[in-house]
mmCIF file with all atom_site columns, N, CA and C in Angstrom:
data_model
loop_
_atom_site.group_PDB
_atom_site.id
_atom_site.type_symbol
_atom_site.label_atom_id
_atom_site.label_alt_id
_atom_site.label_comp_id
_atom_site.label_asym_id
_atom_site.label_entity_id
_atom_site.label_seq_id
_atom_site.pdbx_PDB_ins_code
_atom_site.Cartn_x
_atom_site.Cartn_y
_atom_site.Cartn_z
_atom_site.occupancy
_atom_site.B_iso_or_equiv
_atom_site.pdbx_formal_charge
_atom_site.auth_seq_id
_atom_site.auth_comp_id
_atom_site.auth_asym_id
_atom_site.auth_atom_id
_atom_site.pdbx_PDB_model_num
ATOM 1   N N  . MET A 1 1  ? 0.835  -1.166 0.000   1.00 0.00 ? 1  MET A N  1
ATOM 2   C CA . MET A 1 1  ? 0.000  0.000  0.000   1.00 0.00 ? 1  MET A CA 1
ATOM 3   C C  . MET A 1 1  ? 0.892  1.246  0.000   1.00 0.00 ? 1  MET A C  1
ATOM 4   N N  . LYS A 1 2  ? 0.542  2.198  -0.813  1.00 0.00 ? 2  LYS A N  1
ATOM 5   C CA . LYS A 1 2  ? 1.310  3.427  -0.941  1.00 0.00 ? 2  LYS A CA 1
ATOM 6   C C  . LYS A 1 2  ? 1.072  4.340  0.257   1.00 0.00 ? 2  LYS A C  1
ATOM 7   N N  . ALA A 1 3  ? 2.162  4.851  0.835   1.00 0.00 ? 3  ALA A N  1
ATOM 8   C CA . ALA A 1 3  ? 2.045  5.783  1.959   1.00 0.00 ? 3  ALA A CA 1
ATOM 9   C C  . ALA A 1 3  ? 1.565  7.142  1.457   1.00 0.00 ? 3  ALA A C  1
ATOM 10  N N  . ILE A 1 4  ? 0.726  7.763  2.220   1.00 0.00 ? 4  ILE A N  1
ATOM 11  C CA . ILE A 1 4  ? 0.240  9.098  1.881   1.00 0.00 ? 4  ILE A CA 1
ATOM 12  C C  . ILE A 1 4  ? 1.341  10.096 2.213   1.00 0.00 ? 4  ILE A C  1
ATOM 13  N N  . LYS A 1 5  ? 1.681  10.923 1.211   1.00 0.00 ? 5  LYS A N  1
ATOM 14  C CA . LYS A 1 5  ? 2.740  11.912 1.377   1.00 0.00 ? 5  LYS A CA 1
ATOM 15  C C  . LYS A 1 5  ? 2.132  13.292 1.587   1.00 0.00 ? 5  LYS A C  1
ATOM 16  N N  . ILE A 1 6  ? 2.587  13.960 2.638   1.00 0.00 ? 6  ILE A N  1
ATOM 17  C CA . ILE A 1 6  ? 2.094  15.286 2.989   1.00 0.00 ? 6  ILE A CA 1
ATOM 18  C C  . ILE A 1 6  ? 3.271  16.248 3.024   1.00 0.00 ? 6  ILE A C  1
ATOM 19  N N  . LEU A 1 7  ? 3.107  17.381 2.361   1.00 0.00 ? 7  LEU A N  1
ATOM 20  C CA . LEU A 1 7  ? 4.115  18.425 2.404   1.00 0.00 ? 7  LEU A CA 1
ATOM 21  C C  . LEU A 1 7  ? 3.565  19.581 3.235   1.00 0.00 ? 7  LEU A C  1
ATOM 22  N N  . VAL A 1 8  ? 4.330  19.987 4.234   1.00 0.00 ? 8  VAL A N  1
ATOM 23  C CA . VAL A 1 8  ? 3.890  21.016 5.168   1.00 0.00 ? 8  VAL A CA 1
ATOM 24  C C  . VAL A 1 8  ? 4.793  22.239 5.018   1.00 0.00 ? 8  VAL A C  1
ATOM 25  N N  . LEU A 1 9  ? 4.174  23.401 4.966   1.00 0.00 ? 9  LEU A N  1
ATOM 26  C CA . LEU A 1 9  ? 4.901  24.669 4.980   1.00 0.00 ? 9  LEU A CA 1
ATOM 27  C C  . LEU A 1 9  ? 4.508  25.404 6.245   1.00 0.00 ? 9  LEU A C  1
ATOM 28  N N  . GLU A 1 10 ? 5.465  25.543 7.132   1.00 0.00 ? 10 GLU A N  1
ATOM 29  C CA . GLU A 1 10 ? 5.191  26.199 8.406   1.00 0.00 ? 10 GLU A CA 1
ATOM 30  C C  . GLU A 1 10 ? 6.437  26.913 8.894   1.00 0.00 ? 10 GLU A C  1
ATOM 31  N N  . SER A 1 11 ? 6.239  27.810 9.809   1.00 0.00 ? 11 SER A N  1
ATOM 32  C CA . SER A 1 11 ? 7.367  28.451 10.470  1.00 0.00 ? 11 SER A CA 1
ATOM 33  C C  . SER A 1 11 ? 7.560  27.788 11.823  1.00 0.00 ? 11 SER A C  1
ATOM 34  N N  . LYS A 1 12 ? 8.703  28.020 12.425  1.00 0.00 ? 12 LYS A N  1
ATOM 35  C CA . LYS A 1 12 ? 8.953  27.448 13.750  1.00 0.00 ? 12 LYS A CA 1
ATOM 36  C C  . LYS A 1 12 ? 7.926  27.976 14.739  1.00 0.00 ? 12 LYS A C  1
ATOM 37  N N  . ASP A 1 13 ? 7.525  27.116 15.643  1.00 0.00 ? 13 ASP A N  1
ATOM 38  C CA . ASP A 1 13 ? 6.558  27.471 16.691  1.00 0.00 ? 13 ASP A CA 1
ATOM 39  C C  . ASP A 1 13 ? 5.232  27.957 16.114  1.00 0.00 ? 13 ASP A C  1
ATOM 40  N N  . SER A 1 14 ? 4.837  27.439 14.989  1.00 0.00 ? 14 SER A N  1
ATOM 41  C CA . SER A 1 14 ? 3.576  27.861 14.394  1.00 0.00 ? 14 SER A CA 1
ATOM 42  C C  . SER A 1 14 ? 2.405  27.152 15.054  1.00 0.00 ? 14 SER A C  1
ATOM 43  N N  . SER A 1 15 ? 1.233  27.613 14.715  1.00 0.00 ? 15 SER A N  1
ATOM 44  C CA . SER A 1 15 ? 0.017  27.057 15.308  1.00 0.00 ? 15 SER A CA 1
ATOM 45  C C  . SER A 1 15 ? -0.314 25.663 14.784  1.00 0.00 ? 15 SER A C  1
ATOM 46  N N  . ILE A 1 16 ? 0.335  25.239 13.713  1.00 0.00 ? 16 ILE A N  1
ATOM 47  C CA . ILE A 1 16 ? 0.028  23.910 13.170  1.00 0.00 ? 16 ILE A CA 1
ATOM 48  C C  . ILE A 1 16 ? 1.047  22.854 13.601  1.00 0.00 ? 16 ILE A C  1
ATOM 49  N N  . SER A 1 17 ? 1.992  23.223 14.427  1.00 0.00 ? 17 SER A N  1
ATOM 50  C CA . SER A 1 17 ? 3.033  22.282 14.857  1.00 0.00 ? 17 SER A CA 1
ATOM 51  C C  . SER A 1 17 ? 2.461  21.040 15.528  1.00 0.00 ? 17 SER A C  1
ATOM 52  N N  . LYS A 1 18 ? 1.435  21.206 16.340  1.00 0.00 ? 18 LYS A N  1
ATOM 53  C CA . LYS A 1 18 ? 0.834  20.049 17.015  1.00 0.00 ? 18 LYS A CA 1
ATOM 54  C C  . LYS A 1 18 ? 0.146  19.126 16.012  1.00 0.00 ? 18 LYS A C  1
ATOM 55  N N  . ILE A 1 19 ? -0.498 19.714 15.020  1.00 0.00 ? 19 ILE A N  1
ATOM 56  C CA . ILE A 1 19 ? -1.149 18.917 13.975  1.00 0.00 ? 19 ILE A CA 1
ATOM 57  C C  . ILE A 1 19 ? -0.107 18.110 13.208  1.00 0.00 ? 19 ILE A C  1
ATOM 58  N N  . VAL A 1 20 ? 1.000  18.745 12.883  1.00 0.00 ? 20 VAL A N  1
ATOM 59  C CA . VAL A 1 20 ? 2.070  18.075 12.138  1.00 0.00 ? 20 VAL A CA 1
ATOM 60  C C  . VAL A 1 20 ? 2.614  16.888 12.932  1.00 0.00 ? 20 VAL A C  1
ATOM 61  N N  . GLU A 1 21 ? 2.807  17.062 14.223  1.00 0.00 ? 21 GLU A N  1
ATOM 62  C CA . GLU A 1 21 ? 3.308  15.970 15.060  1.00 0.00 ? 21 GLU A CA 1
ATOM 63  C C  . GLU A 1 21 ? 2.349  14.781 15.054  1.00 0.00 ? 21 GLU A C  1
ATOM 64  N N  . ILE A 1 22 ? 1.065  15.038 15.069  1.00 0.00 ? 22 ILE A N  1
ATOM 65  C CA . ILE A 1 22 ? 0.066  13.962 15.019  1.00 0.00 ? 22 ILE A CA 1
ATOM 66  C C  . ILE A 1 22 ? 0.119  13.260 13.661  1.00 0.00 ? 22 ILE A C  1
ATOM 67  N N  . LEU A 1 23 ? 0.221  14.033 12.590  1.00 0.00 ? 23 LEU A N  1
ATOM 68  C CA . LEU A 1 23 ? 0.268  13.456 11.244  1.00 0.00 ? 23 LEU A CA 1
ATOM 69  C C  . LEU A 1 23 ? 1.491  12.572 11.037  1.00 0.00 ? 23 LEU A C  1
ATOM 70  N N  . LYS A 1 24 ? 2.611  12.925 11.651  1.00 0.00 ? 24 LYS A N  1
ATOM 71  C CA . LYS A 1 24 ? 3.849  12.153 11.501  1.00 0.00 ? 24 LYS A CA 1
ATOM 72  C C  . LYS A 1 24 ? 3.691  10.713 11.991  1.00 0.00 ? 24 LYS A C  1
ATOM 73  N N  . ASN A 1 25 ? 2.749  10.488 12.885  1.00 0.00 ? 25 ASN A N  1
ATOM 74  C CA . ASN A 1 25 ? 2.539  9.139  13.415  1.00 0.00 ? 25 ASN A CA 1
ATOM 75  C C  . ASN A 1 25 ? 1.937  8.190  12.387  1.00 0.00 ? 25 ASN A C  1
ATOM 76  N N  . SER A 1 26 ? 1.229  8.725  11.391  1.00 0.00 ? 26 SER A N  1
ATOM 77  C CA . SER A 1 26 ? 0.513  7.865  10.446  1.00 0.00 ? 26 SER A CA 1
ATOM 78  C C  . SER A 1 26 ? 0.879  8.073  8.987   1.00 0.00 ? 26 SER A C  1
ATOM 79  N N  . PHE A 1 27 ? 1.536  9.180  8.666   1.00 0.00 ? 27 PHE A N  1
ATOM 80  C CA . PHE A 1 27 ? 1.792  9.513  7.268   1.00 0.00 ? 27 PHE A CA 1
ATOM 81  C C  . PHE A 1 27 ? 3.247  9.909  7.046   1.00 0.00 ? 27 PHE A C  1
ATOM 82  N N  . GLN A 1 28 ? 3.634  9.917  5.796   1.00 0.00 ? 28 GLN A N  1
ATOM 83  C CA . GLN A 1 28 ? 4.963  10.399 5.425   1.00 0.00 ? 28 GLN A CA 1
ATOM 84  C C  . GLN A 1 28 ? 4.876  11.925 5.299   1.00 0.00 ? 28 GLN A C  1
ATOM 85  N N  . VAL A 1 29 ? 5.505  12.639 6.214   1.00 0.00 ? 29 VAL A N  1
ATOM 86  C CA . VAL A 1 29 ? 5.392  14.091 6.287   1.00 0.00 ? 29 VAL A CA 1
ATOM 87  C C  . VAL A 1 29 ? 6.760  14.724 6.060   1.00 0.00 ? 29 VAL A C  1
ATOM 88  N N  . GLU A 1 30 ? 6.793  15.692 5.154   1.00 0.00 ? 30 GLU A N  1
ATOM 89  C CA . GLU A 1 30 ? 7.996  16.489 4.943   1.00 0.00 ? 30 GLU A CA 1
ATOM 90  C C  . GLU A 1 30 ? 7.651  17.932 5.281   1.00 0.00 ? 30 GLU A C  1
ATOM 91  N N  . ILE A 1 31 ? 8.575  18.610 5.959   1.00 0.00 ? 31 ILE A N  1
ATOM 92  C CA . ILE A 1 31 ? 8.320  19.964 6.439   1.00 0.00 ? 31 ILE A CA 1
ATOM 93  C C  . ILE A 1 31 ? 9.269  20.945 5.774   1.00 0.00 ? 31 ILE A C  1
ATOM 94  N N  . CYS A 1 32 ? 8.701  22.051 5.305   1.00 0.00 ? 32 CYS A N  1
ATOM 95  C CA . CYS A 1 32 ? 9.474  23.152 4.728   1.00 0.00 ? 32 CYS A CA 1
ATOM 96  C C  . CYS A 1 32 ? 9.243  24.391 5.581   1.00 0.00 ? 32 CYS A C  1
ATOM 97  N N  . VAL A 1 33 ? 10.267 25.232 5.674   1.00 0.00 ? 33 VAL A N  1
ATOM 98  C CA . VAL A 1 33 ? 10.127 26.442 6.475   1.00 0.00 ? 33 VAL A CA 1
ATOM 99  C C  . VAL A 1 33 ? 10.189 27.712 5.636   1.00 0.00 ? 33 VAL A C  1
ATOM 100 N N  . SER A 1 34 ? 10.340 27.552 4.320   1.00 0.00 ? 34 SER A N  1
ATOM 101 C CA . SER A 1 34 ? 10.357 28.733 3.450   1.00 0.00 ? 34 SER A CA 1
ATOM 102 C C  . SER A 1 34 ? 9.595  28.438 2.164   1.00 0.00 ? 34 SER A C  1
ATOM 103 N N  . ASN A 1 35 ? 9.133  29.485 1.526   1.00 0.00 ? 35 ASN A N  1
ATOM 104 C CA . ASN A 1 35 ? 8.428  29.326 0.252   1.00 0.00 ? 35 ASN A CA 1
ATOM 105 C C  . ASN A 1 35 ? 9.318  28.678 -0.797  1.00 0.00 ? 35 ASN A C  1
ATOM 106 N N  . ASP A 1 36 ? 10.575 29.092 -0.862  1.00 0.00 ? 36 ASP A N  1
ATOM 107 C CA . ASP A 1 36 ? 11.492 28.533 -1.853  1.00 0.00 ? 36 ASP A CA 1
ATOM 108 C C  . ASP A 1 36 ? 11.703 27.038 -1.649  1.00 0.00 ? 36 ASP A C  1
ATOM 109 N N  . GLU A 1 37 ? 11.887 26.647 -0.420  1.00 0.00 ? 37 GLU A N  1
ATOM 110 C CA . GLU A 1 37 ? 12.051 25.227 -0.116  1.00 0.00 ? 37 GLU A CA 1
ATOM 111 C C  . GLU A 1 37 ? 10.788 24.446 -0.493  1.00 0.00 ? 37 GLU A C  1
ATOM 112 N N  . PHE A 1 38 ? 9.642  25.009 -0.201  1.00 0.00 ? 38 PHE A N  1
ATOM 113 C CA . PHE A 1 38 ? 8.362  24.394 -0.537  1.00 0.00 ? 38 PHE A CA 1
ATOM 114 C C  . PHE A 1 38 ? 8.229  24.205 -2.044  1.00 0.00 ? 38 PHE A C  1
ATOM 115 N N  . LEU A 1 39 ? 8.555  25.249 -2.810  1.00 0.00 ? 39 LEU A N  1
ATOM 116 C CA . LEU A 1 39 ? 8.466  25.165 -4.271  1.00 0.00 ? 39 LEU A CA 1
ATOM 117 C C  . LEU A 1 39 ? 9.430  24.120 -4.827  1.00 0.00 ? 39 LEU A C  1
ATOM 118 N N  . ASP A 1 40 ? 10.628 24.044 -4.285  1.00 0.00 ? 40 ASP A N  1
ATOM 119 C CA . ASP A 1 40 ? 11.577 23.013 -4.713  1.00 0.00 ? 40 ASP A CA 1
ATOM 120 C C  . ASP A 1 40 ? 10.994 21.627 -4.511  1.00 0.00 ? 40 ASP A C  1
ATOM 121 N N  . HIS A 1 41 ? 10.352 21.421 -3.379  1.00 0.00 ? 41 HIS A N  1
ATOM 122 C CA . HIS A 1 41 ? 9.764  20.110 -3.091  1.00 0.00 ? 41 HIS A CA 1
ATOM 123 C C  . HIS A 1 41 ? 8.628  19.769 -4.056  1.00 0.00 ? 41 HIS A C  1
ATOM 124 N N  . ILE A 1 42 ? 7.744  20.720 -4.327  1.00 0.00 ? 42 ILE A N  1
ATOM 125 C CA . ILE A 1 42 ? 6.607  20.373 -5.187  1.00 0.00 ? 42 ILE A CA 1
ATOM 126 C C  . ILE A 1 42 ? 7.017  20.184 -6.633  1.00 0.00 ? 42 ILE A C  1
ATOM 127 N N  . TYR A 1 43 ? 8.091  20.819 -7.058  1.00 0.00 ? 43 TYR A N  1
ATOM 128 C CA . TYR A 1 43 ? 8.542  20.641 -8.434  1.00 0.00 ? 43 TYR A CA 1
ATOM 129 C C  . TYR A 1 43 ? 9.309  19.337 -8.619  1.00 0.00 ? 43 TYR A C  1
ATOM 130 N N  . ASN A 1 44 ? 9.807  18.762 -7.533  1.00 0.00 ? 44 ASN A N  1
ATOM 131 C CA . ASN A 1 44 ? 10.612 17.551 -7.628  1.00 0.00 ? 44 ASN A CA 1
ATOM 132 C C  . ASN A 1 44 ? 9.910  16.300 -7.107  1.00 0.00 ? 44 ASN A C  1
ATOM 133 N N  . ASN A 1 45 ? 8.737  16.432 -6.532  1.00 0.00 ? 45 ASN A N  1
ATOM 134 C CA . ASN A 1 45 ? 8.017  15.297 -5.941  1.00 0.00 ? 45 ASN A CA 1
ATOM 135 C C  . ASN A 1 45 ? 6.518  15.471 -6.139  1.00 0.00 ? 45 ASN A C  1
ATOM 136 N N  . ILE A 1 46 ? 5.806  14.386 -5.934  1.00 0.00 ? 46 ILE A N  1
ATOM 137 C CA . ILE A 1 46 ? 4.345  14.421 -5.976  1.00 0.00 ? 46 ILE A CA 1
ATOM 138 C C  . ILE A 1 46 ? 3.832  14.109 -4.574  1.00 0.00 ? 46 ILE A C  1
ATOM 139 N N  . TYR A 1 47 ? 2.935  14.949 -4.098  1.00 0.00 ? 47 TYR A N  1
ATOM 140 C CA . TYR A 1 47 ? 2.358  14.797 -2.759  1.00 0.00 ? 47 TYR A CA 1
ATOM 141 C C  . TYR A 1 47 ? 0.853  14.616 -2.860  1.00 0.00 ? 47 TYR A C  1
ATOM 142 N N  . ASP A 1 48 ? 0.296  13.989 -1.842  1.00 0.00 ? 48 ASP A N  1
ATOM 143 C CA . ASP A 1 48 ? -1.144 13.784 -1.781  1.00 0.00 ? 48 ASP A CA 1
ATOM 144 C C  . ASP A 1 48 ? -1.862 14.946 -1.106  1.00 0.00 ? 48 ASP A C  1
ATOM 145 N N  . LEU A 1 49 ? -1.149 15.652 -0.247  1.00 0.00 ? 49 LEU A N  1
ATOM 146 C CA . LEU A 1 49 ? -1.760 16.732 0.511   1.00 0.00 ? 49 LEU A CA 1
ATOM 147 C C  . LEU A 1 49 ? -0.725 17.810 0.798   1.00 0.00 ? 49 LEU A C  1
ATOM 148 N N  . TYR A 1 50 ? -1.155 19.062 0.692   1.00 0.00 ? 50 TYR A N  1
ATOM 149 C CA . TYR A 1 50 ? -0.323 20.204 1.045   1.00 0.00 ? 50 TYR A CA 1
ATOM 150 C C  . TYR A 1 50 ? -0.965 20.898 2.236   1.00 0.00 ? 50 TYR A C  1
ATOM 151 N N  . LEU A 1 51 ? -0.185 21.149 3.259   1.00 0.00 ? 51 LEU A N  1
ATOM 152 C CA . LEU A 1 51 ? -0.663 21.832 4.449   1.00 0.00 ? 51 LEU A CA 1
ATOM 153 C C  . LEU A 1 51 ? 0.179  23.092 4.614   1.00 0.00 ? 51 LEU A C  1
ATOM 154 N N  . ILE A 1 52 ? -0.484 24.254 4.507   1.00 0.00 ? 52 ILE A N  1
ATOM 155 C CA . ILE A 1 52 ? 0.226  25.530 4.492   1.00 0.00 ? 52 ILE A CA 1
ATOM 156 C C  . ILE A 1 52 ? -0.321 26.435 5.593   1.00 0.00 ? 52 ILE A C  1
ATOM 157 N N  . ASN A 1 53 ? 0.585  26.953 6.397   1.00 0.00 ? 53 ASN A N  1
ATOM 158 C CA . ASN A 1 53 ? 0.217  27.916 7.427   1.00 0.00 ? 53 ASN A CA 1
ATOM 159 C C  . ASN A 1 53 ? 0.115  29.286 6.759   1.00 0.00 ? 53 ASN A C  1
ATOM 160 N N  . ILE A 1 54 ? -1.089 29.764 6.540   1.00 0.00 ? 54 ILE A N  1
ATOM 161 C CA . ILE A 1 54 ? -1.269 31.045 5.840   1.00 0.00 ? 54 ILE A CA 1
ATOM 162 C C  . ILE A 1 54 ? -1.250 32.237 6.783   1.00 0.00 ? 54 ILE A C  1
ATOM 163 N N  . ASN A 1 55 ? -1.114 32.002 8.067   1.00 0.00 ? 55 ASN A N  1
ATOM 164 C CA . ASN A 1 55 ? -1.083 33.099 9.030   1.00 0.00 ? 55 ASN A CA 1
ATOM 165 C C  . ASN A 1 55 ? 0.291  33.744 9.159   1.00 0.00 ? 55 ASN A C  1
ATOM 166 N N  . GLU A 1 56 ? 1.254  33.237 8.446   1.00 0.00 ? 56 GLU A N  1
ATOM 167 C CA . GLU A 1 56 ? 2.594  33.821 8.474   1.00 0.00 ? 56 GLU A CA 1
ATOM 168 C C  . GLU A 1 56 ? 2.537  35.218 7.867   1.00 0.00 ? 56 GLU A C  1
ATOM 169 N N  . LYS A 1 57 ? 2.973  36.220 8.597   1.00 0.00 ? 57 LYS A N  1
ATOM 170 C CA . LYS A 1 57 ? 2.802  37.600 8.161   1.00 0.00 ? 57 LYS A CA 1
ATOM 171 C C  . LYS A 1 57 ? 3.901  38.090 7.227   1.00 0.00 ? 57 LYS A C  1
ATOM 172 N N  . ASN A 1 58 ? 5.078  37.517 7.306   1.00 0.00 ? 58 ASN A N  1
ATOM 173 C CA . ASN A 1 58 ? 6.178  38.064 6.515   1.00 0.00 ? 58 ASN A CA 1
ATOM 174 C C  . ASN A 1 58 ? 6.379  37.374 5.171   1.00 0.00 ? 58 ASN A C  1
ATOM 175 N N  . LEU A 1 59 ? 5.561  36.394 4.836   1.00 0.00 ? 59 LEU A N  1
ATOM 176 C CA . LEU A 1 59 ? 5.687  35.706 3.545   1.00 0.00 ? 59 LEU A CA 1
ATOM 177 C C  . LEU A 1 59 ? 4.349  35.722 2.815   1.00 0.00 ? 59 LEU A C  1
ATOM 178 N N  . PRO A 1 60 ? 4.368  35.936 1.519   1.00 0.00 ? 60 PRO A N  1
ATOM 179 C CA . PRO A 1 60 ? 3.113  35.997 0.737   1.00 0.00 ? 60 PRO A CA 1
ATOM 180 C C  . PRO A 1 60 ? 2.544  34.598 0.464   1.00 0.00 ? 60 PRO A C  1
ATOM 181 N N  . ARG A 1 61 ? 1.985  33.985 1.469   1.00 0.00 ? 61 ARG A N  1
ATOM 182 C CA . ARG A 1 61 ? 1.497  32.606 1.331   1.00 0.00 ? 61 ARG A CA 1
ATOM 183 C C  . ARG A 1 61 ? 0.298  32.499 0.391   1.00 0.00 ? 61 ARG A C  1
ATOM 184 N N  . ILE A 1 62 ? -0.525 33.518 0.318   1.00 0.00 ? 62 ILE A N  1
ATOM 185 C CA . ILE A 1 62 ? -1.680 33.465 -0.575  1.00 0.00 ? 62 ILE A CA 1
ATOM 186 C C  . ILE A 1 62 ? -1.209 33.365 -2.024  1.00 0.00 ? 62 ILE A C  1
ATOM 187 N N  . GLU A 1 63 ? -0.178 34.087 -2.371  1.00 0.00 ? 63 GLU A N  1
ATOM 188 C CA . GLU A 1 63 ? 0.384  34.005 -3.723  1.00 0.00 ? 63 GLU A CA 1
ATOM 189 C C  . GLU A 1 63 ? 0.958  32.620 -3.983  1.00 0.00 ? 63 GLU A C  1
ATOM 190 N N  . LEU A 1 64 ? 1.555  32.043 -2.987  1.00 0.00 ? 64 LEU A N  1
ATOM 191 C CA . LEU A 1 64 ? 2.091  30.691 -3.112  1.00 0.00 ? 64 LEU A CA 1
ATOM 192 C C  . LEU A 1 64 ? 0.967  29.684 -3.357  1.00 0.00 ? 64 LEU A C  1
ATOM 193 N N  . ILE A 1 65 ? -0.136 29.848 -2.668  1.00 0.00 ? 65 ILE A N  1
ATOM 194 C CA . ILE A 1 65 ? -1.279 28.951 -2.856  1.00 0.00 ? 65 ILE A CA 1
ATOM 195 C C  . ILE A 1 65 ? -1.840 29.087 -4.262  1.00 0.00 ? 65 ILE A C  1
ATOM 196 N N  . LYS A 1 66 ? -1.895 30.300 -4.784  1.00 0.00 ? 66 LYS A N  1
ATOM 197 C CA . LYS A 1 66 ? -2.360 30.499 -6.161  1.00 0.00 ? 66 LYS A CA 1
ATOM 198 C C  . LYS A 1 66 ? -1.438 29.792 -7.144  1.00 0.00 ? 66 LYS A C  1
ATOM 199 N N  . LEU A 1 67 ? -0.133 29.893 -6.917  1.00 0.00 ? 67 LEU A N  1
ATOM 200 C CA . LEU A 1 67 ? 0.835  29.221 -7.773  1.00 0.00 ? 67 LEU A CA 1
ATOM 201 C C  . LEU A 1 67 ? 0.665  27.709 -7.691  1.00 0.00 ? 67 LEU A C  1
ATOM 202 N N  . LEU A 1 68 ? 0.471  27.203 -6.499  1.00 0.00 ? 68 LEU A N  1
ATOM 203 C CA . LEU A 1 68 ? 0.257  25.773 -6.292  1.00 0.00 ? 68 LEU A CA 1
ATOM 204 C C  . LEU A 1 68 ? -1.009 25.304 -6.996  1.00 0.00 ? 68 LEU A C  1
ATOM 205 N N  . ASN A 1 69 ? -2.039 26.115 -6.970  1.00 0.00 ? 69 ASN A N  1
ATOM 206 C CA . ASN A 1 69 ? -3.282 25.783 -7.637  1.00 0.00 ? 69 ASN A CA 1
ATOM 207 C C  . ASN A 1 69 ? -3.091 25.672 -9.157  1.00 0.00 ? 69 ASN A C  1
ATOM 208 N N  . ASP A 1 70 ? -2.242 26.517 -9.705  1.00 0.00 ? 70 ASP A N  1
ATOM 209 C CA . ASP A 1 70 ? -1.981 26.495 -11.150 1.00 0.00 ? 70 ASP A CA 1
ATOM 210 C C  . ASP A 1 70 ? -1.069 25.338 -11.556 1.00 0.00 ? 70 ASP A C  1
ATOM 211 N N  . TYR A 1 71 ? -0.266 24.848 -10.629 1.00 0.00 ? 71 TYR A N  1
ATOM 212 C CA . TYR A 1 71 ? 0.679  23.766 -10.907 1.00 0.00 ? 71 TYR A CA 1
ATOM 213 C C  . TYR A 1 71 ? -0.080 22.442 -10.947 1.00 0.00 ? 71 TYR A C  1
ATOM 214 N N  . GLN A 1 72 ? 0.101  21.702 -12.019 1.00 0.00 ? 72 GLN A N  1
ATOM 215 C CA . GLN A 1 72 ? -0.594 20.419 -12.165 1.00 0.00 ? 72 GLN A CA 1
ATOM 216 C C  . GLN A 1 72 ? 0.395  19.298 -11.947 1.00 0.00 ? 72 GLN A C  1
ATOM 217 N N  . ASP A 1 73 ? 0.307  18.628 -10.814 1.00 0.00 ? 73 ASP A N  1
ATOM 218 C CA . ASP A 1 73 ? 1.273  17.591 -10.464 1.00 0.00 ? 73 ASP A CA 1
ATOM 219 C C  . ASP A 1 73 ? 0.719  16.181 -10.638 1.00 0.00 ? 73 ASP A C  1
ATOM 220 N N  . PHE A 1 74 ? -0.032 15.985 -11.705 1.00 0.00 ? 74 PHE A N  1
ATOM 221 C CA . PHE A 1 74 ? -0.562 14.639 -11.926 1.00 0.00 ? 74 PHE A CA 1
ATOM 222 C C  . PHE A 1 74 ? 0.139  13.961 -13.055 1.00 0.00 ? 74 PHE A C  1
#
């Protein structure tokens, strides 16, 4: 059975850290801390789920989500 792959974009001490820890128990989870790192991962791998902390104030996460929406990884 294929493991579900989740790519997470979060900053340190973010509000989703507890969720990520729970997900690590059952799924293959990779964590990115910058938009550039996140983009590198999605261009080089295929994931089943993307989890993005959009409350980060210093990075344009909404623009990143729009880019991700336009990217077809099938």
